[in-house]
mmCIF file of C-alpha atoms in Angstrom:
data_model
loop_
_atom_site.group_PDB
_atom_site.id
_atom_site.type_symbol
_atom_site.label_atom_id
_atom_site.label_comp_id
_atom_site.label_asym_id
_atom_site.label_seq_id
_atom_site.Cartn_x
_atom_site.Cartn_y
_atom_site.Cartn_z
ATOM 1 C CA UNK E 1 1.409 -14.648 -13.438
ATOM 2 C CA UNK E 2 0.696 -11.640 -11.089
ATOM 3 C CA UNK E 3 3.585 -10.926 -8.251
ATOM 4 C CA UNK E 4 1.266 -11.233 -5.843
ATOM 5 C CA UNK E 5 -1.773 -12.672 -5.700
ATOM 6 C CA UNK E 6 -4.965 -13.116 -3.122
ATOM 7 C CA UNK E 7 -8.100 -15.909 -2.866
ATOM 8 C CA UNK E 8 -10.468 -14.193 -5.335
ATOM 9 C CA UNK E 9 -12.867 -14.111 -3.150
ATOM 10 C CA UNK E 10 -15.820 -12.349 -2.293
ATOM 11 C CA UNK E 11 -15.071 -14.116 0.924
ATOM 12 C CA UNK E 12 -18.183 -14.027 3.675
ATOM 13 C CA UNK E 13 -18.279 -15.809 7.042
ATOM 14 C CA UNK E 14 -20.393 -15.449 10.116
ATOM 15 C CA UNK E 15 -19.662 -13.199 13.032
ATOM 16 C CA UNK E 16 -17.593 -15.039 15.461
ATOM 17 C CA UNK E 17 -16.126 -17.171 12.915
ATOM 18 C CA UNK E 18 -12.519 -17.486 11.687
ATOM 19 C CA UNK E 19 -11.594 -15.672 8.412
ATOM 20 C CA UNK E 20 -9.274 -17.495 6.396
ATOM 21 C CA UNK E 21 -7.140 -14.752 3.453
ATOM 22 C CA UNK E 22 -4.526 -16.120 1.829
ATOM 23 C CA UNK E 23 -1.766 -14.711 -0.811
ATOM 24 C CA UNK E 24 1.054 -16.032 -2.829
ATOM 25 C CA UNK E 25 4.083 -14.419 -4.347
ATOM 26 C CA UNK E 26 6.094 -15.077 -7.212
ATOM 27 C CA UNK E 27 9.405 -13.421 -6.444
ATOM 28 C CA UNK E 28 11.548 -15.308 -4.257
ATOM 29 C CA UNK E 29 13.488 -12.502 -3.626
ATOM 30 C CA UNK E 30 10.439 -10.797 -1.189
ATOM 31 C CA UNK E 31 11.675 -10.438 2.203
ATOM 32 C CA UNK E 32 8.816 -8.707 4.344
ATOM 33 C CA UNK E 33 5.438 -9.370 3.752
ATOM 34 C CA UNK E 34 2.313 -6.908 5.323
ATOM 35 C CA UNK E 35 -1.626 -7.170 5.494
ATOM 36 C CA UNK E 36 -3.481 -3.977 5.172
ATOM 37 C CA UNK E 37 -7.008 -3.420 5.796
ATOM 38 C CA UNK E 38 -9.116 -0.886 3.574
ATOM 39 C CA UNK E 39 -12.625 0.039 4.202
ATOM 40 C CA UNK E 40 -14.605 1.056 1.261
ATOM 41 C CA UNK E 41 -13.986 5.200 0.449
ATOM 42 C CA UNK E 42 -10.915 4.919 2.809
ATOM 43 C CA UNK E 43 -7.142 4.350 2.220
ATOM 44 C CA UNK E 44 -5.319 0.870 3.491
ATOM 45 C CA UNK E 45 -4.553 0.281 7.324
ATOM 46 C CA UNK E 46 -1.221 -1.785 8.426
ATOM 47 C CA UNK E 47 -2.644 -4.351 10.307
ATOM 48 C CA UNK E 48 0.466 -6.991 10.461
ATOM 49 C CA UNK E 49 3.731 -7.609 9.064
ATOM 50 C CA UNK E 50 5.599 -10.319 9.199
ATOM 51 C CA UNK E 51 9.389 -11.440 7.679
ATOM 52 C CA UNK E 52 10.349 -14.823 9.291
ATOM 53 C CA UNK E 53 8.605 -17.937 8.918
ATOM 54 C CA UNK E 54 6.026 -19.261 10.869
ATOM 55 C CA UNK E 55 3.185 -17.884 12.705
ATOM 56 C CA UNK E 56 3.123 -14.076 14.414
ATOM 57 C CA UNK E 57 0.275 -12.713 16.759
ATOM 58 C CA UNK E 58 -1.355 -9.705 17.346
ATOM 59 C CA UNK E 59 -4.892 -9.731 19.461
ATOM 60 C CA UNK E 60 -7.298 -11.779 17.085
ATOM 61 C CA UNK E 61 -4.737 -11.629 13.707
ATOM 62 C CA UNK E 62 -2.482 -14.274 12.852
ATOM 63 C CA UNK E 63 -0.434 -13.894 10.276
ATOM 64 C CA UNK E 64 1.722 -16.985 8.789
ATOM 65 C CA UNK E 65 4.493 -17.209 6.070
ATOM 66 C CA UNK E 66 5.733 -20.321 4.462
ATOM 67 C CA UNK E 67 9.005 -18.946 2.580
ATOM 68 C CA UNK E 68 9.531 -22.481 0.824
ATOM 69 C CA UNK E 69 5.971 -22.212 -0.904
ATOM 70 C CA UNK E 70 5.726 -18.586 -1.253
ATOM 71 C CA UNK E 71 2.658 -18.460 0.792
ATOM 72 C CA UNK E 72 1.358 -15.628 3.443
ATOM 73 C CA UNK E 73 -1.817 -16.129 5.133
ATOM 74 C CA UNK E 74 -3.924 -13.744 7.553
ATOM 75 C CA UNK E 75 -6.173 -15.627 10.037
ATOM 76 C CA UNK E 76 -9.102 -13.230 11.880
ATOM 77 C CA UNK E 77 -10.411 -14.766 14.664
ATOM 78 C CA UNK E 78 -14.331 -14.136 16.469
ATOM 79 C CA UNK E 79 -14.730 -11.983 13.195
ATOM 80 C CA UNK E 80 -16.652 -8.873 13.475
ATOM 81 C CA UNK E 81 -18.999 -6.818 11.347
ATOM 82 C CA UNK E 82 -16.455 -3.783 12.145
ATOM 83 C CA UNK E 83 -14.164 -6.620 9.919
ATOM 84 C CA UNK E 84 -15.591 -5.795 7.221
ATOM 85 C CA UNK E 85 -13.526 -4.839 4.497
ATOM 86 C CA UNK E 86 -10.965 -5.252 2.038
ATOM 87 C CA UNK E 87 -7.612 -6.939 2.471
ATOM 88 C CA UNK E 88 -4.680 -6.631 0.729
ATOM 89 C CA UNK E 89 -1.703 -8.326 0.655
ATOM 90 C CA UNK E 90 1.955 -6.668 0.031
ATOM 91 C CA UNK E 91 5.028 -8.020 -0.686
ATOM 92 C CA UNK E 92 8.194 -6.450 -0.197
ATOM 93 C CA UNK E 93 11.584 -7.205 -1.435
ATOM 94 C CA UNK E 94 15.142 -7.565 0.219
ATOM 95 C CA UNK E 95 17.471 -4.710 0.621
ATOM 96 C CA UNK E 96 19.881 -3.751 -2.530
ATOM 97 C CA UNK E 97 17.607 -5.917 -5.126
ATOM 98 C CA UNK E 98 15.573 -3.952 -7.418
ATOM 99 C CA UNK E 99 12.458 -4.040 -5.486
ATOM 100 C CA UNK E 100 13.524 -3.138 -2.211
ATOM 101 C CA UNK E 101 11.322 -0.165 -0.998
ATOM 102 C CA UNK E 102 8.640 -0.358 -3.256
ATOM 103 C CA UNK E 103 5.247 -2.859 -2.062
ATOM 104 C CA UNK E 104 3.668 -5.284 -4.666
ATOM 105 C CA UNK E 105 0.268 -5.801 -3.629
ATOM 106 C CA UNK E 106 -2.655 -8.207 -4.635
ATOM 107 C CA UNK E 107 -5.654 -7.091 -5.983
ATOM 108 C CA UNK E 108 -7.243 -7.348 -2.214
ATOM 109 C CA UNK E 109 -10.017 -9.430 -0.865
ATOM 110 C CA UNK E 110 -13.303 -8.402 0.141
ATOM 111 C CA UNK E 111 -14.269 -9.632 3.660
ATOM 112 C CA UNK E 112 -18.042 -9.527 4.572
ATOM 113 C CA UNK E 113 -18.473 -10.642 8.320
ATOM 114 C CA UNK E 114 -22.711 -11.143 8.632
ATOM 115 C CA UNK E 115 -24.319 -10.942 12.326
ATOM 116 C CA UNK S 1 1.889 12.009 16.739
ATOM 117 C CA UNK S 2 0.642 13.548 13.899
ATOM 118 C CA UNK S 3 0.139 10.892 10.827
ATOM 119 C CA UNK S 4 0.693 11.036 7.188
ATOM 120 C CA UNK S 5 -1.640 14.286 5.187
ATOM 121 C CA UNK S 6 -2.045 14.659 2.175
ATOM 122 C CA UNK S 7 -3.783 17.578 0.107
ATOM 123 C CA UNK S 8 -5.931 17.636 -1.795
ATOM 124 C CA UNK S 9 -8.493 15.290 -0.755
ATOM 125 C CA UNK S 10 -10.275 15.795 -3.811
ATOM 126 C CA UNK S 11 -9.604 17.078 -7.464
ATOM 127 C CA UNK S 12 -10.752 16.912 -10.846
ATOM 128 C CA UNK S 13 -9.075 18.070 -14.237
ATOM 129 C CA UNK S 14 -9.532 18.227 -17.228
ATOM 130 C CA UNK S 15 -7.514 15.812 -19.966
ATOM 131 C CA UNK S 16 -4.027 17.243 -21.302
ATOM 132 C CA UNK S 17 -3.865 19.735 -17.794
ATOM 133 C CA UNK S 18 -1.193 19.283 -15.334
ATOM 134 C CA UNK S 19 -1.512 18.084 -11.361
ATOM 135 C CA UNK S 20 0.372 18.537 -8.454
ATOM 136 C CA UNK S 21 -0.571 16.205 -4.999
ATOM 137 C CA UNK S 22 0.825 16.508 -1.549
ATOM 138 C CA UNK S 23 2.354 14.650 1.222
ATOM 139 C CA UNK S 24 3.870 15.004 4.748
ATOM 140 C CA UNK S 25 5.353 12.415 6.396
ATOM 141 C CA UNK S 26 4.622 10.953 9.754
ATOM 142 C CA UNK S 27 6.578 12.678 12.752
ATOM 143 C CA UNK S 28 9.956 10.957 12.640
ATOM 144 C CA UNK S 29 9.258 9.526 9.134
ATOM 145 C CA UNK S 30 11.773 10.343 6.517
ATOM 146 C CA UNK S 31 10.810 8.098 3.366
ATOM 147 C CA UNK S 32 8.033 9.028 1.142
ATOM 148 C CA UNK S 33 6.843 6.666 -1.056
ATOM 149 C CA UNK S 34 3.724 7.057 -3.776
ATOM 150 C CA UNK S 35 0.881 4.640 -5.069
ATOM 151 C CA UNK S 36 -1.881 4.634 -7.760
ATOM 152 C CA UNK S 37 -5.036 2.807 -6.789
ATOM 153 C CA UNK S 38 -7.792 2.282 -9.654
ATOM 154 C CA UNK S 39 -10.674 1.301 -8.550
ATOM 155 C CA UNK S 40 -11.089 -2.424 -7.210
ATOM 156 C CA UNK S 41 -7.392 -2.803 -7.548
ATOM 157 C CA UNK S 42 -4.751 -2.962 -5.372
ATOM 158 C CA UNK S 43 -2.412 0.035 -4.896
ATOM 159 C CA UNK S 44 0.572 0.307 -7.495
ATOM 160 C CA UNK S 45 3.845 2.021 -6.855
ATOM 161 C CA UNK S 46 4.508 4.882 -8.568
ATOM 162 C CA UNK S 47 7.999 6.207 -6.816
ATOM 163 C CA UNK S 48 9.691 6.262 -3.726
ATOM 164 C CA UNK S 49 11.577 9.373 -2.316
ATOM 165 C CA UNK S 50 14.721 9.114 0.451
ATOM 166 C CA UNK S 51 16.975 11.756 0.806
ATOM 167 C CA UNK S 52 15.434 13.960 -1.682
ATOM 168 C CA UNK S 53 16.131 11.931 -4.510
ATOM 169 C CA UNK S 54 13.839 9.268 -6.488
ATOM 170 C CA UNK S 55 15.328 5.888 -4.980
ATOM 171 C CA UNK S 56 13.114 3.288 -7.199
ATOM 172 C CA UNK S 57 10.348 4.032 -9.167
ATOM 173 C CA UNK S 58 7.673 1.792 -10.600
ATOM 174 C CA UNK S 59 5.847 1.072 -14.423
ATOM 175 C CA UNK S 60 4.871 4.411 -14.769
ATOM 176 C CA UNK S 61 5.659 7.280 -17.725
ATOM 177 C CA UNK S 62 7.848 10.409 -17.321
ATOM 178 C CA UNK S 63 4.542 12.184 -17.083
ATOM 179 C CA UNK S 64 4.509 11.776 -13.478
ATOM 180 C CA UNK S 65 7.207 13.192 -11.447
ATOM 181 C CA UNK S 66 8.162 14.338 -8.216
ATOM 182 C CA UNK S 67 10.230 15.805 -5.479
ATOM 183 C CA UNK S 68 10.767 15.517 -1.741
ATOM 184 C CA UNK S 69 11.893 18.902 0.416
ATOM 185 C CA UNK S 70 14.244 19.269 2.997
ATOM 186 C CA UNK S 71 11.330 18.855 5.987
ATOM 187 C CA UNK S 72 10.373 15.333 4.001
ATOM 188 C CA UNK S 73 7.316 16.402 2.707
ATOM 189 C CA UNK S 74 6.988 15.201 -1.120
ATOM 190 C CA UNK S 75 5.006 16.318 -4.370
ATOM 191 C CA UNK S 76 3.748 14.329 -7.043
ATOM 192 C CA UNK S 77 2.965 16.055 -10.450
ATOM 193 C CA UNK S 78 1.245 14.527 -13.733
ATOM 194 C CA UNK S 79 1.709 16.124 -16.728
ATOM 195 C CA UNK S 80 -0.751 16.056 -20.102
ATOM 196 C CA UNK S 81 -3.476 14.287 -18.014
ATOM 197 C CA UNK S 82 -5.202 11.617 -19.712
ATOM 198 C CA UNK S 83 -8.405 9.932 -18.513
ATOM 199 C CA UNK S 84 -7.066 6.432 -17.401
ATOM 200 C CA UNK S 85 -5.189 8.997 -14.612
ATOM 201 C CA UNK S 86 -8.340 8.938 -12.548
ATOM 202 C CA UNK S 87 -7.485 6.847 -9.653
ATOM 203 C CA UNK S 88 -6.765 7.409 -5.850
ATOM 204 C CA UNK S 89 -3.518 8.469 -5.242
ATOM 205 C CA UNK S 90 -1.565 7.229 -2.025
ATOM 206 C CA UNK S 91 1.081 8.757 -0.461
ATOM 207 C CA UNK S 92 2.907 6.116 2.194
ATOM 208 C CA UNK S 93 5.685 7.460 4.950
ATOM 209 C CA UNK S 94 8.534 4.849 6.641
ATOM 210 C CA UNK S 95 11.520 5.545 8.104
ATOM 211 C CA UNK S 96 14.679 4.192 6.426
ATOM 212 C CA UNK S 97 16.456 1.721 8.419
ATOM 213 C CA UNK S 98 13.754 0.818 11.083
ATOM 214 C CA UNK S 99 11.744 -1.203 9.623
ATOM 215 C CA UNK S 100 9.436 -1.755 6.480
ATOM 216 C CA UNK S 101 6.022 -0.295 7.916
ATOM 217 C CA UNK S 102 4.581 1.713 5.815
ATOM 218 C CA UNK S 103 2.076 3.926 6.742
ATOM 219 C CA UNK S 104 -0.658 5.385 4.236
ATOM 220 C CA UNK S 105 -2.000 8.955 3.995
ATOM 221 C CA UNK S 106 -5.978 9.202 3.717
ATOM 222 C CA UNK S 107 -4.944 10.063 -0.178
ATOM 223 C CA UNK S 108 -6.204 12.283 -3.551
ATOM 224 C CA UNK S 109 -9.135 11.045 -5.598
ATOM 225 C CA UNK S 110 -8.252 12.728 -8.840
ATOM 226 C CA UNK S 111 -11.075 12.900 -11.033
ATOM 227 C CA UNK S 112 -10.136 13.374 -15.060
ATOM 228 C CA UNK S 113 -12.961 14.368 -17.227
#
């Protein structure tokens, strides 16, 4: 089982429509959890972090974490064709264990958002 | 605010030769931390630097190594290259104690032929 692990997509919606990436983890201990954006040729962009449960906001991202079922989700709303792009997930872990500092990341999924 | 750099942008070696990649920090960053990324895969961690010293360091050989200088800027050497070494190489910057952002450098494609 991978640490962390992304919907395998391809994943391709319609411009204005909500994109839906999701992630699990396997390590309980994971404290902080971040979505980066990477466009092809190019290295990854923080887009949103979040460490307590629940739902957090930033313009048209949502990011939500379910601790109890080891879930993170990213939620893009009136997608773009700037959207485009990969997505990773990372998972970080609490201070003083033995992955605190480094980021675990899935394998990314590829967003195509068609006009 | 000047972001993370990182030189080169490109290289390529030869197998069995010996690499050395760059990174500076973000202003006001003082944690460097560095990641392979093969191609269609996600980034792994290699090793992060605090302090000057290696704090944690990933599943990777003693072929790669590194240091971080006094102004926080880091280096990342591979020894005895071997082909499976072609990836891009990440260098991320985050400052201890605020936080867990970390922020990625545009990074090294190194190219081993």
């Amino acid at each position: 089982q991978k640490e962390v692990e992304q919907n395998s997509g391809p994943l391709s919606v319609p411009e204005g429509a909500i994109a839906s990436l999701n992630c699990t983890y396997s390590d309980r201990g994971s404290q902080s959890f971040f979505w980066y954006r990477q466009y092809s040729g190019k290295s990854p962009e923080l887009i949103m972090f979040i460490y307590s449960n629940g739902d957090k906001e930033d313009g048209r991202f949502t990011a939500q974490l379910n601790k109890a079922s080891q879930y993170v989700s990213l939620l893009i709303r009136d997608s773009q064709p700037s959207d485009s792009a990969t997505y990773l997930c990372a998972a970080r872990g609490n201070a003083g264990g033995t992955s605190y500092g480094k980021l675990t990341f899935g394998q990314g999924t590829i967003l195509t958002v068609h006009p | 605010d000047a972001g993370v750099t990182q030189s080169p942008t490109h290289l390529i070696k030869t197998r069995g030769q010996q690499v050395t990649l760059r990174c500076s920090p973000k202003s006001g960053h003082d944690t460097v931390s560095w990641y392979q990324q093969a191609l269609g895969q996600g980034p792994q961690f290699i090793f992060q630097y605090y302090e000057e010293e290696e704090r944690q360091r990933g599943n990777f050989p003693d072929r790669f190594s590194g240091h971080q200088f006094p102004n926080y800027s880091s280096e990342l050497n591979v020894n005895a290259l071997l082909l499976g070494d072609s990836a891009l190489y990440l260098c991320a910057s985050s400052l201890e104690g605020w936080g867990d952002e970390q922020y990625f450098g545009p990074g090294t494609r190194l190219t081993v032929t």
